[in-house]
Structure formats: C-alpha cells, structure tokens
mmCIF file of C-alpha atoms in Angstrom:
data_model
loop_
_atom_site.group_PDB
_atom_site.id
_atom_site.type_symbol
_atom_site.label_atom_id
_atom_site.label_comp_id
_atom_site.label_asym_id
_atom_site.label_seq_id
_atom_site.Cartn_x
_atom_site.Cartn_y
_atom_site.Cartn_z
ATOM 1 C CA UNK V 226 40.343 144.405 -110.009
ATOM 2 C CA UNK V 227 40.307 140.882 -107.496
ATOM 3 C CA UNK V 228 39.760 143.538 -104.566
ATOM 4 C CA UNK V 229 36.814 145.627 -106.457
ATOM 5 C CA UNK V 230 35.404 142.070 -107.009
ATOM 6 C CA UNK V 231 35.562 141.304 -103.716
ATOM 7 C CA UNK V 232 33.935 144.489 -102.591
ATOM 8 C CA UNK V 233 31.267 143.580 -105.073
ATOM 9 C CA UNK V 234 30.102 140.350 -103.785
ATOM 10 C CA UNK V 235 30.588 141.273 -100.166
ATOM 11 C CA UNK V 236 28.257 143.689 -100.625
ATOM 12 C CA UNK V 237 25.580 142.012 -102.476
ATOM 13 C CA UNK V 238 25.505 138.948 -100.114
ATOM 14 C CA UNK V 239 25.212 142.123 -97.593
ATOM 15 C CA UNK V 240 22.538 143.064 -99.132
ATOM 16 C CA UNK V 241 20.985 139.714 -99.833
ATOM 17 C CA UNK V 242 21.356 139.236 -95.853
ATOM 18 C CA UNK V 243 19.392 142.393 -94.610
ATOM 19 C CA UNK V 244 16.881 141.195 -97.474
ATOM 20 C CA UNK V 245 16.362 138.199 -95.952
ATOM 21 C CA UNK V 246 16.566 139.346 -92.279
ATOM 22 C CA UNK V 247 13.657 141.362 -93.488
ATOM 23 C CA UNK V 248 11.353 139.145 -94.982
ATOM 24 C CA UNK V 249 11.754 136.582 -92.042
ATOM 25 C CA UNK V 250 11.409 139.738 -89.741
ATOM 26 C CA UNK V 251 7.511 140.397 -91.503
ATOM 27 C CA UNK V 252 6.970 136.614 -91.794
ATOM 28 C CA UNK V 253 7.273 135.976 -88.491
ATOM 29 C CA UNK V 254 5.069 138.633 -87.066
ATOM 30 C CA UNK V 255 2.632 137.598 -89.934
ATOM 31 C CA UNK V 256 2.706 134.165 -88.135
ATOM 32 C CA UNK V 257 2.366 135.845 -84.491
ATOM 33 C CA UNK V 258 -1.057 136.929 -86.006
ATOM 34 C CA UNK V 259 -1.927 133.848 -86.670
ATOM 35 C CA UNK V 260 -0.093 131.686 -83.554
ATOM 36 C CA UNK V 261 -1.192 134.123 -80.618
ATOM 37 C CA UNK V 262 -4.702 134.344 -80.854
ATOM 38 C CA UNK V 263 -4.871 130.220 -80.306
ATOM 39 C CA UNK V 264 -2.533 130.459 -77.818
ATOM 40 C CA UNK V 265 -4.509 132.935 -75.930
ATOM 41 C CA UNK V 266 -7.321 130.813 -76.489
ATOM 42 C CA UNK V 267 -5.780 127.384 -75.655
ATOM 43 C CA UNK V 268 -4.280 129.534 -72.644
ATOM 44 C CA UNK V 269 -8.088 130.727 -71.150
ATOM 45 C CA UNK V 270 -10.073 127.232 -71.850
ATOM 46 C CA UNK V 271 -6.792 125.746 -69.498
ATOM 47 C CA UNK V 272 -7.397 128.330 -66.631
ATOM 48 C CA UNK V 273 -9.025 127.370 -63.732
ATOM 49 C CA UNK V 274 -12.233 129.253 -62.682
ATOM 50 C CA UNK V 275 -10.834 130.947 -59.499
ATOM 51 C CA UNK V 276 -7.912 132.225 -61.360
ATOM 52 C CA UNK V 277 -9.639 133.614 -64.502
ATOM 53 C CA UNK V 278 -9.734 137.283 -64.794
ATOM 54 C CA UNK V 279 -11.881 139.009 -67.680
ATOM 55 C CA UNK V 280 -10.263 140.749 -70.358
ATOM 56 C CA UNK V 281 -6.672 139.680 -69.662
ATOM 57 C CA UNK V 282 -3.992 138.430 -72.007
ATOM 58 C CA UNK V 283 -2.028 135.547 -70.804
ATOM 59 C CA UNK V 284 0.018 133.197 -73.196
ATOM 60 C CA UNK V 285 0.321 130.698 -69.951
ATOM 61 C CA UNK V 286 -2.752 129.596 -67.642
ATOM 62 C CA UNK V 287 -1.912 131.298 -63.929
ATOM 63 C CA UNK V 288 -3.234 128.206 -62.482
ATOM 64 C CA UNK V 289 -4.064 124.427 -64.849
ATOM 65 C CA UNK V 290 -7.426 123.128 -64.482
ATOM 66 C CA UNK V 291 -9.738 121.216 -67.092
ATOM 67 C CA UNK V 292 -12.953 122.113 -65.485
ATOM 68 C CA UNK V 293 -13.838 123.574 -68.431
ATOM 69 C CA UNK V 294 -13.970 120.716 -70.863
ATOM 70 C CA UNK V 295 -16.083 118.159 -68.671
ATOM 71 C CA UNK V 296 -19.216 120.256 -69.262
ATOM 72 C CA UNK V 297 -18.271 120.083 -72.768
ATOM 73 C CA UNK V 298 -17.558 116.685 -73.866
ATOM 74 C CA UNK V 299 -20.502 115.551 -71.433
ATOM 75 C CA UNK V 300 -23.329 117.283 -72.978
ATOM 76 C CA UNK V 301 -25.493 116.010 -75.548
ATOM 77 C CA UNK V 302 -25.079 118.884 -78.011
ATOM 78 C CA UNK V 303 -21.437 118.268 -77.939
ATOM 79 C CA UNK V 304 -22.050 114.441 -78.810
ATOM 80 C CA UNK V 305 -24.473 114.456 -81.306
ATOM 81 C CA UNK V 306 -22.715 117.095 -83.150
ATOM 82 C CA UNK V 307 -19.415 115.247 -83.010
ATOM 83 C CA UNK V 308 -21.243 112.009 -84.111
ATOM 84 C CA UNK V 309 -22.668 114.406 -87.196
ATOM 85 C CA UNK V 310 -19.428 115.529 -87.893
ATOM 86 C CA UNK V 311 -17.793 112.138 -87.818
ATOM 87 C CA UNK V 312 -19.989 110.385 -89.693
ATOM 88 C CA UNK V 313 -19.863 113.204 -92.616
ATOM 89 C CA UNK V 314 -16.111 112.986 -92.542
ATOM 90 C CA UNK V 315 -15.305 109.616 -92.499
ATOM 91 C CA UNK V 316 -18.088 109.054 -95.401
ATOM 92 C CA UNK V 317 -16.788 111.847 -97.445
ATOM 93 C CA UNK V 318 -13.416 111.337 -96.984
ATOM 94 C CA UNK V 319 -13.240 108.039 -99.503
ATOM 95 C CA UNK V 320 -16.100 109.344 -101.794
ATOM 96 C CA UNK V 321 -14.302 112.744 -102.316
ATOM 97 C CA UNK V 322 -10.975 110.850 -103.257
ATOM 98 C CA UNK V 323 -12.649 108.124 -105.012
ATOM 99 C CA UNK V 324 -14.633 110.391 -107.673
ATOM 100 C CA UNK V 325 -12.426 113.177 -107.667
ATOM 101 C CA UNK V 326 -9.379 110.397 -108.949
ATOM 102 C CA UNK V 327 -11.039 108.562 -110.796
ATOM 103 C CA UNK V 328 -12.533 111.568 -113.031
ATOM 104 C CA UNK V 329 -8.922 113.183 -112.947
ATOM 105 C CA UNK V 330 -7.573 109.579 -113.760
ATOM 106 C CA UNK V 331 -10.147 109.629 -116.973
ATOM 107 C CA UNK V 332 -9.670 113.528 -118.010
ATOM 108 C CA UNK V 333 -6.060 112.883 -118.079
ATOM 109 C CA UNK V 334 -6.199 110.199 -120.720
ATOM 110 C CA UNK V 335 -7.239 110.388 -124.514
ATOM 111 C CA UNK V 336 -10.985 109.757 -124.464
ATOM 112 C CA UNK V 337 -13.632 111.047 -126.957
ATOM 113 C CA UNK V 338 -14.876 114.089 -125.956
ATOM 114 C CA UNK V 339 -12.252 115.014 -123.239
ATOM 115 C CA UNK V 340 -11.800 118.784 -124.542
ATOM 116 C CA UNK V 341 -15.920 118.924 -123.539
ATOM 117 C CA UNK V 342 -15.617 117.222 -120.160
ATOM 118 C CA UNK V 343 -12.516 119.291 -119.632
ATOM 119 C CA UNK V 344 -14.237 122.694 -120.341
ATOM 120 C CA UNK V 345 -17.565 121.453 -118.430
ATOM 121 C CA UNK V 346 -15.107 120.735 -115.544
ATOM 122 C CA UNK V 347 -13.819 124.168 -115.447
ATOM 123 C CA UNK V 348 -16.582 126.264 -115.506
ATOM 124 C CA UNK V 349 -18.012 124.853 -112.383
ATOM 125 C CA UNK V 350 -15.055 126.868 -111.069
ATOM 126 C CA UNK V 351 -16.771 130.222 -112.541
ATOM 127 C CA UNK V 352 -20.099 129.679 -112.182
ATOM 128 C CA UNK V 353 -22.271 127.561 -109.752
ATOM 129 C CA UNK V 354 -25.979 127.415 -109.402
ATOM 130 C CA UNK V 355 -26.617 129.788 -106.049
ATOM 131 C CA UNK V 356 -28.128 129.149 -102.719
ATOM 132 C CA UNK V 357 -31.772 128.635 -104.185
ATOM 133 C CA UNK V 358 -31.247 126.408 -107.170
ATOM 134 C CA UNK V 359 -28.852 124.396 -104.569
ATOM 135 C CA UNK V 360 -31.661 124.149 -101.937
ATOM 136 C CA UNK V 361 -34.286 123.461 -104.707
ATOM 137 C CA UNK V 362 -32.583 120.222 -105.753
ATOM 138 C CA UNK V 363 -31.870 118.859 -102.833
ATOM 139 C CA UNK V 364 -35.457 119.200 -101.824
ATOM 140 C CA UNK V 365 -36.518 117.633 -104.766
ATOM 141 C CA UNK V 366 -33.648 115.238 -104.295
ATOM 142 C CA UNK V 367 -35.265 114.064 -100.494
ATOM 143 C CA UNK V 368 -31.864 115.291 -98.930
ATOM 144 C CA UNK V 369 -33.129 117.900 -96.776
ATOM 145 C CA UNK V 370 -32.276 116.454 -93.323
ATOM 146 C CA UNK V 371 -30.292 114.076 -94.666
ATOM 147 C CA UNK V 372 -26.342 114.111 -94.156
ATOM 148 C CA UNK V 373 -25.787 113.209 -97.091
ATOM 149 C CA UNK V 374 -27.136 116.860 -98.355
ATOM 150 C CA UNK V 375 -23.571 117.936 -96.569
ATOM 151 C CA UNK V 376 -21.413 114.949 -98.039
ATOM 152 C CA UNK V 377 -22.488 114.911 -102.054
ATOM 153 C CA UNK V 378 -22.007 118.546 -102.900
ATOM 154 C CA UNK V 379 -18.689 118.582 -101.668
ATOM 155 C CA UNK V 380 -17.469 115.320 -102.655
ATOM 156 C CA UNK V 381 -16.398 116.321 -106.172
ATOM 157 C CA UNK V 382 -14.841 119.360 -106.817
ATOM 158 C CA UNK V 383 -13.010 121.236 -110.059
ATOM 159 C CA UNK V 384 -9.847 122.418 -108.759
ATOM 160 C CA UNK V 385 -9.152 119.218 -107.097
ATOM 161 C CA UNK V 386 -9.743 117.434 -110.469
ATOM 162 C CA UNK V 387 -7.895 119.477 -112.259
ATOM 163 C CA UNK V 388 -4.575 118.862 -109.370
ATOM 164 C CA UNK V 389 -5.023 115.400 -109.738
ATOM 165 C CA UNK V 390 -5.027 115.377 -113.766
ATOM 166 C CA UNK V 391 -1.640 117.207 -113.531
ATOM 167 C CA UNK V 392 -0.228 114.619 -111.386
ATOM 168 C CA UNK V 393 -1.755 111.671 -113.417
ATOM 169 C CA UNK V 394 -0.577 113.339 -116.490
ATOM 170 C CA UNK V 395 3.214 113.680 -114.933
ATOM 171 C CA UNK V 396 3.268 109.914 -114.546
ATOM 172 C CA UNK V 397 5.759 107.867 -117.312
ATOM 173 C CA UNK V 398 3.035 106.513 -119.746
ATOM 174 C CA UNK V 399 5.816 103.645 -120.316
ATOM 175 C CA UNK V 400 4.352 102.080 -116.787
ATOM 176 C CA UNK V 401 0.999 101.867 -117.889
ATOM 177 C CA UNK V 402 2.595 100.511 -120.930
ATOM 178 C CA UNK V 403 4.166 97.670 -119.245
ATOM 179 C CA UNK V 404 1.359 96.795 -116.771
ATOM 180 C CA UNK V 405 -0.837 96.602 -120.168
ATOM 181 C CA UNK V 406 1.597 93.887 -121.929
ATOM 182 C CA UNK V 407 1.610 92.048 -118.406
ATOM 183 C CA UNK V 408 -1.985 91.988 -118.770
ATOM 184 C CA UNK V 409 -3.341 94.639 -116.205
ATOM 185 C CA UNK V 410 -6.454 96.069 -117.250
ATOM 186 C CA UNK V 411 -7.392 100.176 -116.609
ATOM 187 C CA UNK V 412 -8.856 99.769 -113.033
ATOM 188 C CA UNK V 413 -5.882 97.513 -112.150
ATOM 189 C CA UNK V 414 -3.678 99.618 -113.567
ATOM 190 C CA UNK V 415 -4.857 102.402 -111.831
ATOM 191 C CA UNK V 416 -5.000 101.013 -108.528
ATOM 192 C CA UNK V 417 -1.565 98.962 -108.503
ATOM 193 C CA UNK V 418 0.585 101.446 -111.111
ATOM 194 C CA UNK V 419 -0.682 105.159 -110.909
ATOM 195 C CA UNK V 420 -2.112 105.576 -106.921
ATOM 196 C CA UNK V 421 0.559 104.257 -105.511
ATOM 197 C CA UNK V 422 2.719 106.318 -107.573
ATOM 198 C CA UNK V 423 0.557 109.778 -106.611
ATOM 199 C CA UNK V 424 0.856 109.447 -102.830
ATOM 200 C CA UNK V 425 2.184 112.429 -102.213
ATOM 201 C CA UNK V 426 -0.689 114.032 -104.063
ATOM 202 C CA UNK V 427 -3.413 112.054 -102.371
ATOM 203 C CA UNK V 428 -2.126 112.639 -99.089
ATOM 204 C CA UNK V 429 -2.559 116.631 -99.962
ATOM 205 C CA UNK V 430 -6.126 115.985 -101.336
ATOM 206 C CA UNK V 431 -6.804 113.812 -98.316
ATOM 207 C CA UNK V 432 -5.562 116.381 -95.820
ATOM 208 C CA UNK V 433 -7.804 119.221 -97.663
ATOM 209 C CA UNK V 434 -10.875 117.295 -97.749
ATOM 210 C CA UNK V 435 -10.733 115.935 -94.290
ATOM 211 C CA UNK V 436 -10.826 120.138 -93.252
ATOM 212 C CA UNK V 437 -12.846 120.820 -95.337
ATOM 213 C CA UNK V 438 -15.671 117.882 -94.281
ATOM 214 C CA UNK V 439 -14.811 118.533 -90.359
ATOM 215 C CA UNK V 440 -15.612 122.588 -91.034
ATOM 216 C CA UNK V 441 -19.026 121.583 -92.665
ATOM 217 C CA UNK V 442 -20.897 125.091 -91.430
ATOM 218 C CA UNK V 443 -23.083 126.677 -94.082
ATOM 219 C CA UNK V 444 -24.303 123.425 -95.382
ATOM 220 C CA UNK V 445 -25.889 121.992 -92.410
ATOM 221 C CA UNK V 446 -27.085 125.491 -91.078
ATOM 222 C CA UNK V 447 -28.951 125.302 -95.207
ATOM 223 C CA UNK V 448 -30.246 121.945 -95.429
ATOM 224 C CA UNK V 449 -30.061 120.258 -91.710
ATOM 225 C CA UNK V 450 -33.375 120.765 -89.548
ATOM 226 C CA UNK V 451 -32.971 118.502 -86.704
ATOM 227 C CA UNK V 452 -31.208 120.230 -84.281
ATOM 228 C CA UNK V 453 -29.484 116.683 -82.870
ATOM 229 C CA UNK V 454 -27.784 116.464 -87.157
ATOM 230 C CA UNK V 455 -26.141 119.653 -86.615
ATOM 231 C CA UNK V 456 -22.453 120.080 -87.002
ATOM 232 C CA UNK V 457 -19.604 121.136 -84.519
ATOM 233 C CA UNK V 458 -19.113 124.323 -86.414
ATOM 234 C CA UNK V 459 -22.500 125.065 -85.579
ATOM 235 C CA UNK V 460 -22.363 123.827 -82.078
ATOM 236 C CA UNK V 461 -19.413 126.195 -81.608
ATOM 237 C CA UNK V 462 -20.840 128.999 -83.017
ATOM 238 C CA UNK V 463 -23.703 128.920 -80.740
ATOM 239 C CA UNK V 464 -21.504 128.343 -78.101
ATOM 240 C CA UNK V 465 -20.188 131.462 -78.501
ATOM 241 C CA UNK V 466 -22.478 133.832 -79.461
ATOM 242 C CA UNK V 467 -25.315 132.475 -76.662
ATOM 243 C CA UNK V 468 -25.909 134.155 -73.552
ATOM 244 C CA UNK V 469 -26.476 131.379 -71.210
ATOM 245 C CA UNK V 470 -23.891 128.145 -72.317
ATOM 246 C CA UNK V 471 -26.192 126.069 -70.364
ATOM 247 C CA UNK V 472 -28.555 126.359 -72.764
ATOM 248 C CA UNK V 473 -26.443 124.714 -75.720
ATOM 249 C CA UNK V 474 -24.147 122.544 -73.702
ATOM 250 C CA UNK V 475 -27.683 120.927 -72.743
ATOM 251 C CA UNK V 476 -26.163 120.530 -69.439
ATOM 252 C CA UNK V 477 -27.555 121.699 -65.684
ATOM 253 C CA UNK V 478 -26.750 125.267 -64.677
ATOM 254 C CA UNK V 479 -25.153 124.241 -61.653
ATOM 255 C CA UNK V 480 -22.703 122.241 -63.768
ATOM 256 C CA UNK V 481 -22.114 125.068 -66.589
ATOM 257 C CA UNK V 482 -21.895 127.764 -64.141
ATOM 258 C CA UNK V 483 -19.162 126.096 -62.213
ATOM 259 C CA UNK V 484 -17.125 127.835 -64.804
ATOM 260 C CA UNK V 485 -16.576 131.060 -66.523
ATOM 261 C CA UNK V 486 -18.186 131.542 -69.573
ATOM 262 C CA UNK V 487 -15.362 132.725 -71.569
ATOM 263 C CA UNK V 488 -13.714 129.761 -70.303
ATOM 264 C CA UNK V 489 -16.038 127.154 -71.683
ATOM 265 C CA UNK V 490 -16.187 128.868 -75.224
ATOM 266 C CA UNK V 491 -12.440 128.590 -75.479
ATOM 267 C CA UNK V 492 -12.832 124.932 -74.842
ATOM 268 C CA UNK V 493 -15.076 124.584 -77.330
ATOM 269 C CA UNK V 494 -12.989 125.936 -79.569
ATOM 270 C CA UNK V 495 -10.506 123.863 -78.732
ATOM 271 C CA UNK V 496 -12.118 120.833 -78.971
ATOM 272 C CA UNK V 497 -13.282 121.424 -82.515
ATOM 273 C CA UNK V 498 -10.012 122.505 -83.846
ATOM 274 C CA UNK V 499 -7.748 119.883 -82.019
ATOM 275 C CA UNK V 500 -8.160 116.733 -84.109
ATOM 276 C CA UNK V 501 -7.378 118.719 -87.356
ATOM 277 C CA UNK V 502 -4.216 120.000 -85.459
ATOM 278 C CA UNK V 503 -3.390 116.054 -84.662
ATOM 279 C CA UNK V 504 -4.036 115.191 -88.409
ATOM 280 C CA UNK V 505 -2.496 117.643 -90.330
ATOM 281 C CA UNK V 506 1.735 116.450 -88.874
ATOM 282 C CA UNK V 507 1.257 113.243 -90.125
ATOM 283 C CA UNK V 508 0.650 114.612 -93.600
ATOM 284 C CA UNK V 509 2.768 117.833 -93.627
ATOM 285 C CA UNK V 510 5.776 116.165 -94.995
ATOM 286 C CA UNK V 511 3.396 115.243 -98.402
ATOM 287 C CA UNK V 512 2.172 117.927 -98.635
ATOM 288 C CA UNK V 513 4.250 120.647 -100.143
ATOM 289 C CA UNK V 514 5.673 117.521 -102.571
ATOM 290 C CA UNK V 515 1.997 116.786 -103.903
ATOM 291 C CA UNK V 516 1.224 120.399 -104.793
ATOM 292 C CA UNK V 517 4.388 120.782 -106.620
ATOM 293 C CA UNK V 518 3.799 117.184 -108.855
ATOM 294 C CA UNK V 519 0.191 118.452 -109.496
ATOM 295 C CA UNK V 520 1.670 121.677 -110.691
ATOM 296 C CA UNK V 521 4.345 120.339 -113.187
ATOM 297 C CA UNK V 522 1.776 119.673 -115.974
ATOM 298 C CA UNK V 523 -1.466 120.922 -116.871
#
C-alpha cells in the first residue's frame, strides 16, 4: 500500500512538473512576442548609419552610434510635443488621483443617495456619449485647443473609482473611529488615516494614469489644432508614417539625412516609450499588492 502511495504522488508531482514546464514553455514565447520587437527596435535606432542594412534582424547594433537621436531631441516638433505631453501629465497626474479618491473615498461610505451615485458611476462604464456629443461640449465648453480638452475627460474615470472604493472599503472602520474621538475631522481623516494606509493602491492608480496621460493620442488628434499643442504620440506617428522625416523633425535635410530613415523612427520610438520604461520599476513592487486590496471587497 506505502509503495502504491508512493507511485501515486511521484507521478502526480510528474505530472504537475511537465504541466508547469509547459505553461512557462508558452509564457515565455508569449513574452518573446512582446520583448523582441523592442529589442529589434532599440537595436536599429542604436546602429550607426554606415552599418545599417535594410530589412535585417539584429538583437545587437553591428556598430553603436547615437546619430540618430540628435536630430530628434533637437527639433522643434520633438520639443513642443514633449512640453505638450509634460505639461498634460504632470497636471493630470494629481487631478486624476485627487477626484478619482476622493469620489471613491465618498462612495465607499454611508451617504444618502449612494446606491444612485453608485449606479450613475457604473454605467459610464457601458455607455458614454460618442465622438460628436464629446466634441460638441467641449466646443461649447471653449476647450478646443486647449490642453485641458486632453486632461478633464480623462481625469475621472469608473473603473478606477470603483478600485479605489474596494480598497477604502477594506480599511478597519475602527481607525476612522479612533481618529474621530481624537478629534480628526473627514478630510483629516482621510488624508492622515486612510491614504497613507492605501499606498499600495495609489501607487497602481498612479502608475496607470501616468501611461495613460503620456499616450494621450486620439484626444489631441480630436480637439488640438495648433500643430506646436500636439502630443508625442502624434509626433511619433507622423514620424513614422511620413516620407521625408525632415519634414516633421522640423530639422535641415542635410542634418536628417545624415541618417537612415528607419533609423530615426526607431529613435523616436524610443524616446517616447523610455520614460514610462524608467517609471514603471519604481512602482512594480505596488503594484500587484494594490490590485489585489482593491479586489478583496466590492
């Protein structure tokens, strides 16, 4: 009987081994999908002009040269769209946390009314407005040109809410409790008990809005028409689909020409993507903890 046992669990930790040999097997080519491609493109925008052959896959530049990025970071497009960008981001950074917590912070306590705001929260998740409504109001609004047409849409948003009223919710009500008898009122409870409590959380929220205000695209191709208030993502994609670089990078041809084509869009590519790369270590390790809390209740 010991023996048969034996056999037993040998052979389902066996088979629990060439199950999981399997999945990290698919896994990792699912991430090859996803890590090659940069690397080839990281790999090209490196490459110096003189060693750059068309069409070739490389994972490692035959010869190092960052001829390819002067053009880039010199030229006015580049700068005004990076100052667009910026400016967007580092506004609607705070103001995305700072309504979005707030509301969740209010939702998640018993208030008159909260099963309306609750269901008038949600179906903003099923149902928006459309393209025309959206550009009708913020013409009526004055926004059209304005950066702020790219900030206040996306500054509040239901599933974030609804993340953020889990995690409130999850929190002891005994601490609120006790800041209340020590004579904290809601606003300093909230900011001295429950936020610093919820940093895991905000760190996620913070790391998803920051993408998601650097990848601004549709809304400044909709409601920006200065071409100097445009966004990188637009810069890039006209980087890539144009025929002649010179003509975005708003640079001489002498200067743009100097390099490879192919080259020069990879850099720009680069460039774009890089400071999201830089960002998003310092919050990985909160990151899988805040979607869990928000997760718990609900």
């Amino acid at each position: 009987m010991a023996n048969n046992r034996e056999k037993k669990k040998m052979g389902m930790r066996l088979k629990e081994n060439i199950y999981q040999s399997i999945l990290w097997f698919f896994l990792l080519l699912i991430a090859a999908t996803m890590i090659l491609p940069f690397l080839y493109v990281l790999t090209i925008s490196f490459t110096d002009a003189s060693a750059y052959v068309a069409g070739e896959f490389r994972l490692w530049p035959e010869k190092f040269s960052l001829a390819a990025y002067g053009p880039i970071l010199r030229g006015s497009g580049f700068l005004n769209s990076l100052k667009t960008t910026v400016l967007i981001t580092v506004i609607g950074v705070p103001l995305s946390l700072t309504l979005n917590s707030g509301l969740a912070y209010m939702l998640s306590k018993p208030i008159p009314g909260k099963s309306f705001f609750n269901k008038y929260v949600m179906i903003t998740m099923l149902f928006s407005a459309g393209m025309v409504p959206n550009f009708i109001n913020m013409r009526d609004l004055h926004l059209i040109d304005n950066i702020f047409a790219m900030i206040l849409p996306a500054s509040c948003g239901a599933w974030t809410i609804m993340v953020m009223r889990s995690n409130f919710q999850s929190i002891p009500p005994d601490l609120e409790e006790a800041a209340k008898i020590d004579g904290c009122g809601q606003l300093r409870t909230f900011a001295t008990i429950v936020l610093p409590l919820s940093k895991a959380m905000l760190a996620s929220m913070t790391l998803f809005s920051f993408v998601g205000f650097w990848n601004t695209y549709f809304s400044s191709v909709m409601y920006m028409t200065s071409v100097t208030k445009a966004t990188l993502q637009v810069y890039v994609q006209k980087v890539v689909l144009s025929t002649n670089i010179s003509d975005v990078v708003d640079l001489n041809e002498v200067a743009t020409n100097a390099v490879p084509q192919e080259v020069m869009r990879m850099a720009a590519v680069v460039v774009v993507v890089l400071p999201v790369i830089i960002v998003y270590p310092f919050l990985q390790k909160y990151f899988q903890a805040g979607m869990m809390v928000g997760a718990v209740k609900g």
